[in-house]
PDB file of C-alpha atoms in Angstrom:
ATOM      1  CA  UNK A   1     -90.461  52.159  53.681  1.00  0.00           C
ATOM      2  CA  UNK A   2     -89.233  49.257  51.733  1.00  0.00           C
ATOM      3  CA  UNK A   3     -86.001  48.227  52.608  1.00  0.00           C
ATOM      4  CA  UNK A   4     -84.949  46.105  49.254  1.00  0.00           C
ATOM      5  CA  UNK A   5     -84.778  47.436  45.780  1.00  0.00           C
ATOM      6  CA  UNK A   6     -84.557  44.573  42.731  1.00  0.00           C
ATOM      7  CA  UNK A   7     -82.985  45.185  39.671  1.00  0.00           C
ATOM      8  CA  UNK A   8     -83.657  44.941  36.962  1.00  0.00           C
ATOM      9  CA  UNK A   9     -87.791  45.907  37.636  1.00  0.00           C
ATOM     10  CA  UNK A  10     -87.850  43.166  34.336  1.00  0.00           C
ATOM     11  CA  UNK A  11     -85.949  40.711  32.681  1.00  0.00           C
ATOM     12  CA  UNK A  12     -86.743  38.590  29.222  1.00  0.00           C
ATOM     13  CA  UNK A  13     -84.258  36.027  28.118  1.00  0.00           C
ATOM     14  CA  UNK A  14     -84.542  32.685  26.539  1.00  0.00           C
ATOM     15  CA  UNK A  15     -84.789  28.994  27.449  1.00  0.00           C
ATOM     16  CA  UNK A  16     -81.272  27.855  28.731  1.00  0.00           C
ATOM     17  CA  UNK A  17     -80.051  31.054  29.320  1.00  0.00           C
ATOM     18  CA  UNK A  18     -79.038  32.497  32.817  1.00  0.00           C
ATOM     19  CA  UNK A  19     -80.725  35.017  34.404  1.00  0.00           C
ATOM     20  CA  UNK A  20     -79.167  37.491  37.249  1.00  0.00           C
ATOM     21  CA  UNK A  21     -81.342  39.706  39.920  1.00  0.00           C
ATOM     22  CA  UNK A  22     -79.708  41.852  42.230  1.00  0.00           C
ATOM     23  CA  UNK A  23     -81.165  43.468  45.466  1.00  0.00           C
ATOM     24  CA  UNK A  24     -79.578  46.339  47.166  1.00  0.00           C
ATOM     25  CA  UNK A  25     -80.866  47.296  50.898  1.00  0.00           C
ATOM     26  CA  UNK A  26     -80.410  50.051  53.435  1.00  0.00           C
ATOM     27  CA  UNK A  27     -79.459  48.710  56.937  1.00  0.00           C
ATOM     28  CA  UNK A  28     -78.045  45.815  58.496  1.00  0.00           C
ATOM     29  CA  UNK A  29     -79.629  42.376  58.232  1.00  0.00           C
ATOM     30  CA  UNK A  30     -79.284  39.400  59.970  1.00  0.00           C
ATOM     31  CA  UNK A  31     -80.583  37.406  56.731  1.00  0.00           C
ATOM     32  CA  UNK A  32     -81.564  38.009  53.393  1.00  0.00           C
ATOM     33  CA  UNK A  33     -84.503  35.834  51.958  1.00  0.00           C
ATOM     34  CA  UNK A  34     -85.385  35.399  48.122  1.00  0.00           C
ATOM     35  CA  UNK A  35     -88.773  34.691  47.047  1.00  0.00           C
ATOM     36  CA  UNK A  36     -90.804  33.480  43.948  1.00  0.00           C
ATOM     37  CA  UNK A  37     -94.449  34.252  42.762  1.00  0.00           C
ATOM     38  CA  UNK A  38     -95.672  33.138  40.267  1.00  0.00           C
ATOM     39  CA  UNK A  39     -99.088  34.829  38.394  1.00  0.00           C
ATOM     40  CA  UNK A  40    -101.841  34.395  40.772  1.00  0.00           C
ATOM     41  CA  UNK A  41    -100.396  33.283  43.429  1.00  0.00           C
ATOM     42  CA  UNK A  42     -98.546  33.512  46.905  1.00  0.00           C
ATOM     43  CA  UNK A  43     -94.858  33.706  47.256  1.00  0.00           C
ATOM     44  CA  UNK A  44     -92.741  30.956  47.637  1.00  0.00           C
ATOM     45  CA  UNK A  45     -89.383  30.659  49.774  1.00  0.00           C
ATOM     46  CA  UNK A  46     -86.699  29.855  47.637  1.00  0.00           C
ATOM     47  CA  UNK A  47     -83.522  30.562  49.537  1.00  0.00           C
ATOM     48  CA  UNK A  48     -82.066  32.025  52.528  1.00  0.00           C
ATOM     49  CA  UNK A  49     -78.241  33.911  52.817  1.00  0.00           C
ATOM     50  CA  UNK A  50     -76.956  34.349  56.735  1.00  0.00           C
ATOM     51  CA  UNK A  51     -75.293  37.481  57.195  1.00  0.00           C
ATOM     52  CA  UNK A  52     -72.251  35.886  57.775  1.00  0.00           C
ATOM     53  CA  UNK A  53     -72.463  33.691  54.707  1.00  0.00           C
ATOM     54  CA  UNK A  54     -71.022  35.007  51.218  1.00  0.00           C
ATOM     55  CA  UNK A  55     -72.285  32.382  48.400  1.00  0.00           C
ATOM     56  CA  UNK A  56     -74.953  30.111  48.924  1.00  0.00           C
ATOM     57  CA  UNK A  57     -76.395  27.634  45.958  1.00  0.00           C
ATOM     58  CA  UNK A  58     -79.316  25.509  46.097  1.00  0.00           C
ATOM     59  CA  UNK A  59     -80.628  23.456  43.001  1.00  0.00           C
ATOM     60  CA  UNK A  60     -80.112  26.029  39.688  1.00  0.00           C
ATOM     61  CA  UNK A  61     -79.996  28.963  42.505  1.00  0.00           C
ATOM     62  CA  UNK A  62     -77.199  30.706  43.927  1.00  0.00           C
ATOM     63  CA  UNK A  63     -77.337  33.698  45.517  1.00  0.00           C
ATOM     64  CA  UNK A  64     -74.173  35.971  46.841  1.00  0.00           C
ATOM     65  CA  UNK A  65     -74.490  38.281  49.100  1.00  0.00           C
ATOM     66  CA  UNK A  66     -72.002  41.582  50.065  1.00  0.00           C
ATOM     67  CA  UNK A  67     -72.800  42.779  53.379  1.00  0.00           C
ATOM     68  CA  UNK A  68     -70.674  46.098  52.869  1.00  0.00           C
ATOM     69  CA  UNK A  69     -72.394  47.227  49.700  1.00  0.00           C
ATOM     70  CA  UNK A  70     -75.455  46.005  51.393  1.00  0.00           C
ATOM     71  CA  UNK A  71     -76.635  44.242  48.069  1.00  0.00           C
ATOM     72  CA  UNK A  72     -77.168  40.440  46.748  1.00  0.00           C
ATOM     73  CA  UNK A  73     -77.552  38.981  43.435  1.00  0.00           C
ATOM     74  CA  UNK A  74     -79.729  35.656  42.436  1.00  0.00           C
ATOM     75  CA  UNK A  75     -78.467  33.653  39.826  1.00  0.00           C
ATOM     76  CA  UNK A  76     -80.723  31.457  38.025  1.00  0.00           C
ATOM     77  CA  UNK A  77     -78.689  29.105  35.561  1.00  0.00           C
ATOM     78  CA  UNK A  78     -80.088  26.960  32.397  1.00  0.00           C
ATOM     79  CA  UNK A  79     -83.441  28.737  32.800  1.00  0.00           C
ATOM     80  CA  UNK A  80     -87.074  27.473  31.711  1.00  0.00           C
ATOM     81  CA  UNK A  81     -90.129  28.525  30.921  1.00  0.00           C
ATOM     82  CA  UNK A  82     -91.406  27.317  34.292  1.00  0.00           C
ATOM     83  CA  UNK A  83     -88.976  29.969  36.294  1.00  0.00           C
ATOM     84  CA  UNK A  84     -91.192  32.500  34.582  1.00  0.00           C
ATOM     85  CA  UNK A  85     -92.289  34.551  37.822  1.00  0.00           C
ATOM     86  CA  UNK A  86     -91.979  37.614  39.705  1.00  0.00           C
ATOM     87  CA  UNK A  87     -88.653  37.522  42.126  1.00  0.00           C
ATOM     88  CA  UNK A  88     -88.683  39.498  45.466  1.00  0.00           C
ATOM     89  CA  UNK A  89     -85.706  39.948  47.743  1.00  0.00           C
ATOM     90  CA  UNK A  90     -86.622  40.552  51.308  1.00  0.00           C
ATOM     91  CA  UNK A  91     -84.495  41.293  54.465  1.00  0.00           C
ATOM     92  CA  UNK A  92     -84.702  40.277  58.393  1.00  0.00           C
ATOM     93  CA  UNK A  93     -83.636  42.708  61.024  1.00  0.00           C
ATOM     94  CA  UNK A  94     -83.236  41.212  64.485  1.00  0.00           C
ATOM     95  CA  UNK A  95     -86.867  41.538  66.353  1.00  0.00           C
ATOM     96  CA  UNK A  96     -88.728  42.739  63.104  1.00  0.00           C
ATOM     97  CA  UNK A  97     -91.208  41.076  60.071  1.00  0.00           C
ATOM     98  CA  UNK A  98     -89.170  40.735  56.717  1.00  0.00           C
ATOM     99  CA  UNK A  99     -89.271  43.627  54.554  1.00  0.00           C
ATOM    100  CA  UNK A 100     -90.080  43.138  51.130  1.00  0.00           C
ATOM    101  CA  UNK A 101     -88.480  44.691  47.837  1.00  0.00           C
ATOM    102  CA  UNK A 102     -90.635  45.458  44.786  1.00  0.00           C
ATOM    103  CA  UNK A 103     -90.009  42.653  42.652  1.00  0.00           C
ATOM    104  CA  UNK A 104     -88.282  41.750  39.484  1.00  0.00           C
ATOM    105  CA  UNK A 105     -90.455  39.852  36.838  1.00  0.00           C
ATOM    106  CA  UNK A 106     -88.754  37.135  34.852  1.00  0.00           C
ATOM    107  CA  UNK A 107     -89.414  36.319  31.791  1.00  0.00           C
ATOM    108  CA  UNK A 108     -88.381  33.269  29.856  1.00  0.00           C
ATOM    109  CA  UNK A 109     -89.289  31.710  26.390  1.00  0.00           C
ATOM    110  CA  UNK A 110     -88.801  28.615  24.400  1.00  0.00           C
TER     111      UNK A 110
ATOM    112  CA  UNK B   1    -101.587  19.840  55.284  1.00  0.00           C
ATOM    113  CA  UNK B   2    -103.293  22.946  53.518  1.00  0.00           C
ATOM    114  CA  UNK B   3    -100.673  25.070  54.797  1.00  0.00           C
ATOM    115  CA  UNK B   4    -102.431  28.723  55.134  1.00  0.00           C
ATOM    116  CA  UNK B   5    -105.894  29.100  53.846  1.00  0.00           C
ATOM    117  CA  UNK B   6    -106.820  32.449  52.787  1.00  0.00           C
ATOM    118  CA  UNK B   7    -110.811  33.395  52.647  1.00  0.00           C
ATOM    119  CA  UNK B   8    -112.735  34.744  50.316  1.00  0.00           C
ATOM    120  CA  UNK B   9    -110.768  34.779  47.106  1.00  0.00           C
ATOM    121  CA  UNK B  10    -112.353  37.452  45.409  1.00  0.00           C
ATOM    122  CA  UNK B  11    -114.233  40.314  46.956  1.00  0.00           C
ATOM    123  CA  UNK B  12    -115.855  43.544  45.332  1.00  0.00           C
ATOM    124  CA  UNK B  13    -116.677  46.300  47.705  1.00  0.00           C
ATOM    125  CA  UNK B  14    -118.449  49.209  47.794  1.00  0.00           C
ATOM    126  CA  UNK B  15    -117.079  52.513  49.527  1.00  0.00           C
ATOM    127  CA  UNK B  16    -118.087  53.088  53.360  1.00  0.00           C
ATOM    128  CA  UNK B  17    -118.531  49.140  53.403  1.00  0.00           C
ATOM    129  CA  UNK B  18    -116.867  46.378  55.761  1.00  0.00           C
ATOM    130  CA  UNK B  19    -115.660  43.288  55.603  1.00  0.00           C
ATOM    131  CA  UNK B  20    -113.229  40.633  57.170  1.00  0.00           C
ATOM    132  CA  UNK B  21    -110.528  38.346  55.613  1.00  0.00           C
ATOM    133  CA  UNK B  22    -110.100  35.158  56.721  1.00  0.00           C
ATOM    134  CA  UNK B  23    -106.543  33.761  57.475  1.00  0.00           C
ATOM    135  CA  UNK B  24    -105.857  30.016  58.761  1.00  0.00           C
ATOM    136  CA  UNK B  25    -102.542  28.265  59.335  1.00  0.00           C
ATOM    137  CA  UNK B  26    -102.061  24.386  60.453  1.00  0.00           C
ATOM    138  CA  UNK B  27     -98.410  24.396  60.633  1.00  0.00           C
ATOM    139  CA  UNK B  28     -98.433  25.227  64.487  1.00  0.00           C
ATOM    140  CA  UNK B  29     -96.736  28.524  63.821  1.00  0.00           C
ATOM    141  CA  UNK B  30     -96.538  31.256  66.516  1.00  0.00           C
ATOM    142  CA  UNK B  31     -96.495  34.521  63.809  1.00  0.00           C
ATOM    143  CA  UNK B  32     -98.388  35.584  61.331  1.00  0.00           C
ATOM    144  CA  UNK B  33     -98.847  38.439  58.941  1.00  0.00           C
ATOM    145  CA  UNK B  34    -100.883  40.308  56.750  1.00  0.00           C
ATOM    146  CA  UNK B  35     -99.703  42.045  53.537  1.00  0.00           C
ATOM    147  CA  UNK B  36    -101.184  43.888  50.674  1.00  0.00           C
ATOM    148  CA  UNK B  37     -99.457  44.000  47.350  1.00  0.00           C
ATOM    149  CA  UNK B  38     -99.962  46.551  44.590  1.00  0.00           C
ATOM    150  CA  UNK B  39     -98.470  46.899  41.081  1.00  0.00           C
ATOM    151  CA  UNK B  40     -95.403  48.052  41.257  1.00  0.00           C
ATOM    152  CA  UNK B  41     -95.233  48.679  44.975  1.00  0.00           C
ATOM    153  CA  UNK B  42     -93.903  44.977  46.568  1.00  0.00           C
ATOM    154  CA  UNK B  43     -95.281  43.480  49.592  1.00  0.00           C
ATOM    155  CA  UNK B  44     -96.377  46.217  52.129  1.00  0.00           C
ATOM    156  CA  UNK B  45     -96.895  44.811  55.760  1.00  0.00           C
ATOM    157  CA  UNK B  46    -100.012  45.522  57.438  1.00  0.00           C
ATOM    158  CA  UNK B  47     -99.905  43.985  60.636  1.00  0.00           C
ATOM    159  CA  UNK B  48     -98.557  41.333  62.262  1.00  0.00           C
ATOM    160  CA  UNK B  49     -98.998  38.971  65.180  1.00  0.00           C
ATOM    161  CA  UNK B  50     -95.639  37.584  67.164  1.00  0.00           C
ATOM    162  CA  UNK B  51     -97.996  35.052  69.247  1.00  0.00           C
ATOM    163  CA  UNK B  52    -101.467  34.441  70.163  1.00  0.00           C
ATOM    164  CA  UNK B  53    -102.759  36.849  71.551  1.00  0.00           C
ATOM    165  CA  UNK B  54    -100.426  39.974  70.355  1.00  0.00           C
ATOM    166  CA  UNK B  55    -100.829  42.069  67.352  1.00  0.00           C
ATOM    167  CA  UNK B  56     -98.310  45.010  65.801  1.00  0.00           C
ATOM    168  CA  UNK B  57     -98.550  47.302  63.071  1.00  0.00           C
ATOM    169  CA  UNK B  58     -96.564  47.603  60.129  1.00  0.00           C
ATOM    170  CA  UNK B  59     -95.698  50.060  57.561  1.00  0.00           C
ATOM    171  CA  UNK B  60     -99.351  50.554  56.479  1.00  0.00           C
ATOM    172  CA  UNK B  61    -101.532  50.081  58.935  1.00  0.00           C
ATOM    173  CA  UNK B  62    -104.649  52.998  58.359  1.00  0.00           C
ATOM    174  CA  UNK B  63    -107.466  51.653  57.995  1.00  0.00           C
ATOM    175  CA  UNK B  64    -107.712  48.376  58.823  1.00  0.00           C
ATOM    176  CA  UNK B  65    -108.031  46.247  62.260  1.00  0.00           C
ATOM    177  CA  UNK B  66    -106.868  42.140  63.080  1.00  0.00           C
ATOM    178  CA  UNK B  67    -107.759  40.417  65.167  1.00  0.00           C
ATOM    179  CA  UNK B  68    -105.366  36.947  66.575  1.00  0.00           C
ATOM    180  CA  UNK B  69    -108.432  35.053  67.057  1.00  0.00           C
ATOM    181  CA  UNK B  70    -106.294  31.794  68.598  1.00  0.00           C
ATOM    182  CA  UNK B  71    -103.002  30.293  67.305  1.00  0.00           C
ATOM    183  CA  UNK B  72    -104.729  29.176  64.023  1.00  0.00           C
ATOM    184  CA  UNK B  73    -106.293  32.341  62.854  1.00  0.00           C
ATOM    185  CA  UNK B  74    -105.475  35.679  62.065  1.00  0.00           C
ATOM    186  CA  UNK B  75    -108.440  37.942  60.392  1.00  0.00           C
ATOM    187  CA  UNK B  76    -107.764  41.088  58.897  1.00  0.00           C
ATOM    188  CA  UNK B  77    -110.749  43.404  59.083  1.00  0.00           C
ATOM    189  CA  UNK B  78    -111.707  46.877  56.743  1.00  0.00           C
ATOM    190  CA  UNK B  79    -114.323  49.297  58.761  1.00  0.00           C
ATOM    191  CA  UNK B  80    -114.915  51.599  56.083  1.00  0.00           C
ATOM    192  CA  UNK B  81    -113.689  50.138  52.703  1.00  0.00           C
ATOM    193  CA  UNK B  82    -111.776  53.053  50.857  1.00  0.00           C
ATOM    194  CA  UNK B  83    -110.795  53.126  46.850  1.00  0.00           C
ATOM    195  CA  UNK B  84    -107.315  53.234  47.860  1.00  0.00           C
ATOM    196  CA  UNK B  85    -107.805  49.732  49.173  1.00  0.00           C
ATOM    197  CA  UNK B  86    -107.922  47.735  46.439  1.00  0.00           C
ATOM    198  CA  UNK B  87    -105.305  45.841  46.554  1.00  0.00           C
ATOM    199  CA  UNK B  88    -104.274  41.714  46.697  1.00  0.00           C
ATOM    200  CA  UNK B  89    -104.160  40.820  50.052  1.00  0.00           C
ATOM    201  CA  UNK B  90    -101.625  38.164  51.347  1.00  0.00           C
ATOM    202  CA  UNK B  91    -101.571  35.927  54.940  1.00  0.00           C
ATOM    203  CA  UNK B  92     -98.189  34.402  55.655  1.00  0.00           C
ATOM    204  CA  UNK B  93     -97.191  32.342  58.862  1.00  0.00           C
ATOM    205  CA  UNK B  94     -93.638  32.171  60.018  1.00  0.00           C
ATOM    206  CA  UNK B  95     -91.219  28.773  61.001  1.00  0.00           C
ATOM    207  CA  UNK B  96     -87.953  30.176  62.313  1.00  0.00           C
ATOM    208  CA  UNK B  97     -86.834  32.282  59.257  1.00  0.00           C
ATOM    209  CA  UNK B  98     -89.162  30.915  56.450  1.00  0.00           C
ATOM    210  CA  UNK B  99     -92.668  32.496  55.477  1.00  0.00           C
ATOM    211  CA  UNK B 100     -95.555  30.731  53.823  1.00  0.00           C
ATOM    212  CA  UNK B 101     -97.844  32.881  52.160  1.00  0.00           C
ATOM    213  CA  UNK B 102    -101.629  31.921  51.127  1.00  0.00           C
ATOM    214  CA  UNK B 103    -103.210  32.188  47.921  1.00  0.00           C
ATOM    215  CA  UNK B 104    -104.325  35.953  48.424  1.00  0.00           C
ATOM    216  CA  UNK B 105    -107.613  37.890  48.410  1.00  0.00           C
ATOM    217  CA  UNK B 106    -108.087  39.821  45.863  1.00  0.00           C
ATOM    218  CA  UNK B 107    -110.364  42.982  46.868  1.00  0.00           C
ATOM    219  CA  UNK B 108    -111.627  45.648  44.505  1.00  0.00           C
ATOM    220  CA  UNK B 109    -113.137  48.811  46.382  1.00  0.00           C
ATOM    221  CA  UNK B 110    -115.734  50.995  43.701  1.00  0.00           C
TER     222      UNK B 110
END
């Protein structure tokens, strides 16, 4: 079973606008992983969160994570039209593959 | 580098057939993994190798059969292609925490 659940399942803003994702998950990780695909294609690694680690930015990202409600958020600021994609969360156990949460698909227009 | 190579790109089946995807890697990584994604659903893990040589299942493994044909290579095989496999298949390799997925397969079963 999936262990990560995005939210919102879609989001539609406009150019220069932030957007916020949020992932909620069932167990303990060791790391939590956000990913972007856009139509077509394979996902791409956009950031990684340690455990241990509370706020993490990288670029336009930044991504917080809250190990006792088991949830993280992604914060894309001043968007564009070219972070239009589908956004997947996805969490590493110790000894397992990631598991991968369903998605949220990001919409943004000029 | 081509990173991982994902063969063919488009398939169309018929029921009761087989086939076998093709999955290459040149970044000299150890694991690699096959997913399937449907609408709505995330990325569902298949199988996955650890090493050469070695080969696990994941959540939804029915059905299909790999095969870690040397470091480079991981093929993921159908026996008896069902409906309920249509689906976009995705190969990913592994360095330390990262994944790198391939362009996907996209497989239609009538």
């Amino acid at each position: 079973s999936q262990q990560g659940e995005e939210d919102p399942q879609a989001l539609s803003i406009q150019e220069g606008e932030n957007a916020t994702m949020n992932c909620s998950y069932k167990t303990s990780i060791n790391n939590l992983q956000w990913y972007r695909q856009n139509s077509g294609r394979g996902l791409v690694h956009l950031i990684l969160i340690r455990s241990n680690e509370r706020e993490k930015h990288s670029g336009r990202l930044r991504v917080t994570l809250d190990t006792s409600k088991k949830s993280s958020s992604l914060l894309i600021t001043a968007s564009r039209a070219a972070d239009t994609a589908s956004y997947f969360c996805a969490t590493n156990q110790a000894g397992t593959a990631l598991i991968f949460g369903k998605g949220t698909t990001l919409s943004v227009s000029s | 580098n081509a990173g991982v190579t994902q063969t063919p790109k488009f398939q169309v089946l018929k029921t009761g057939q087989s086939m076998t995807l093709q999955c290459a890697q040149d970044m000299n990584h150890n694991s690699m993994y096959w997913y399937r994604q449907d609408p709505g659903m995330g990325l569902r893990l298949i199988y996955y190798s650890a090493s050469e040589g070695t080969t696990d299942k994941g959540e939804v493994p029915n059905g299909y059969n790999v095969s870690r044909l040397n470091k480079r290579e991981f093929s993921l095989r159908l026996e008896s292609a069902a409906p309920s496999q249509t689906s976009v298949y995705f190969c990913a390799s592994r360095k330390v925490n990262e994944q790198f997925f391939g362009p996907g397969t996209r497989l239609t079963v009538l």
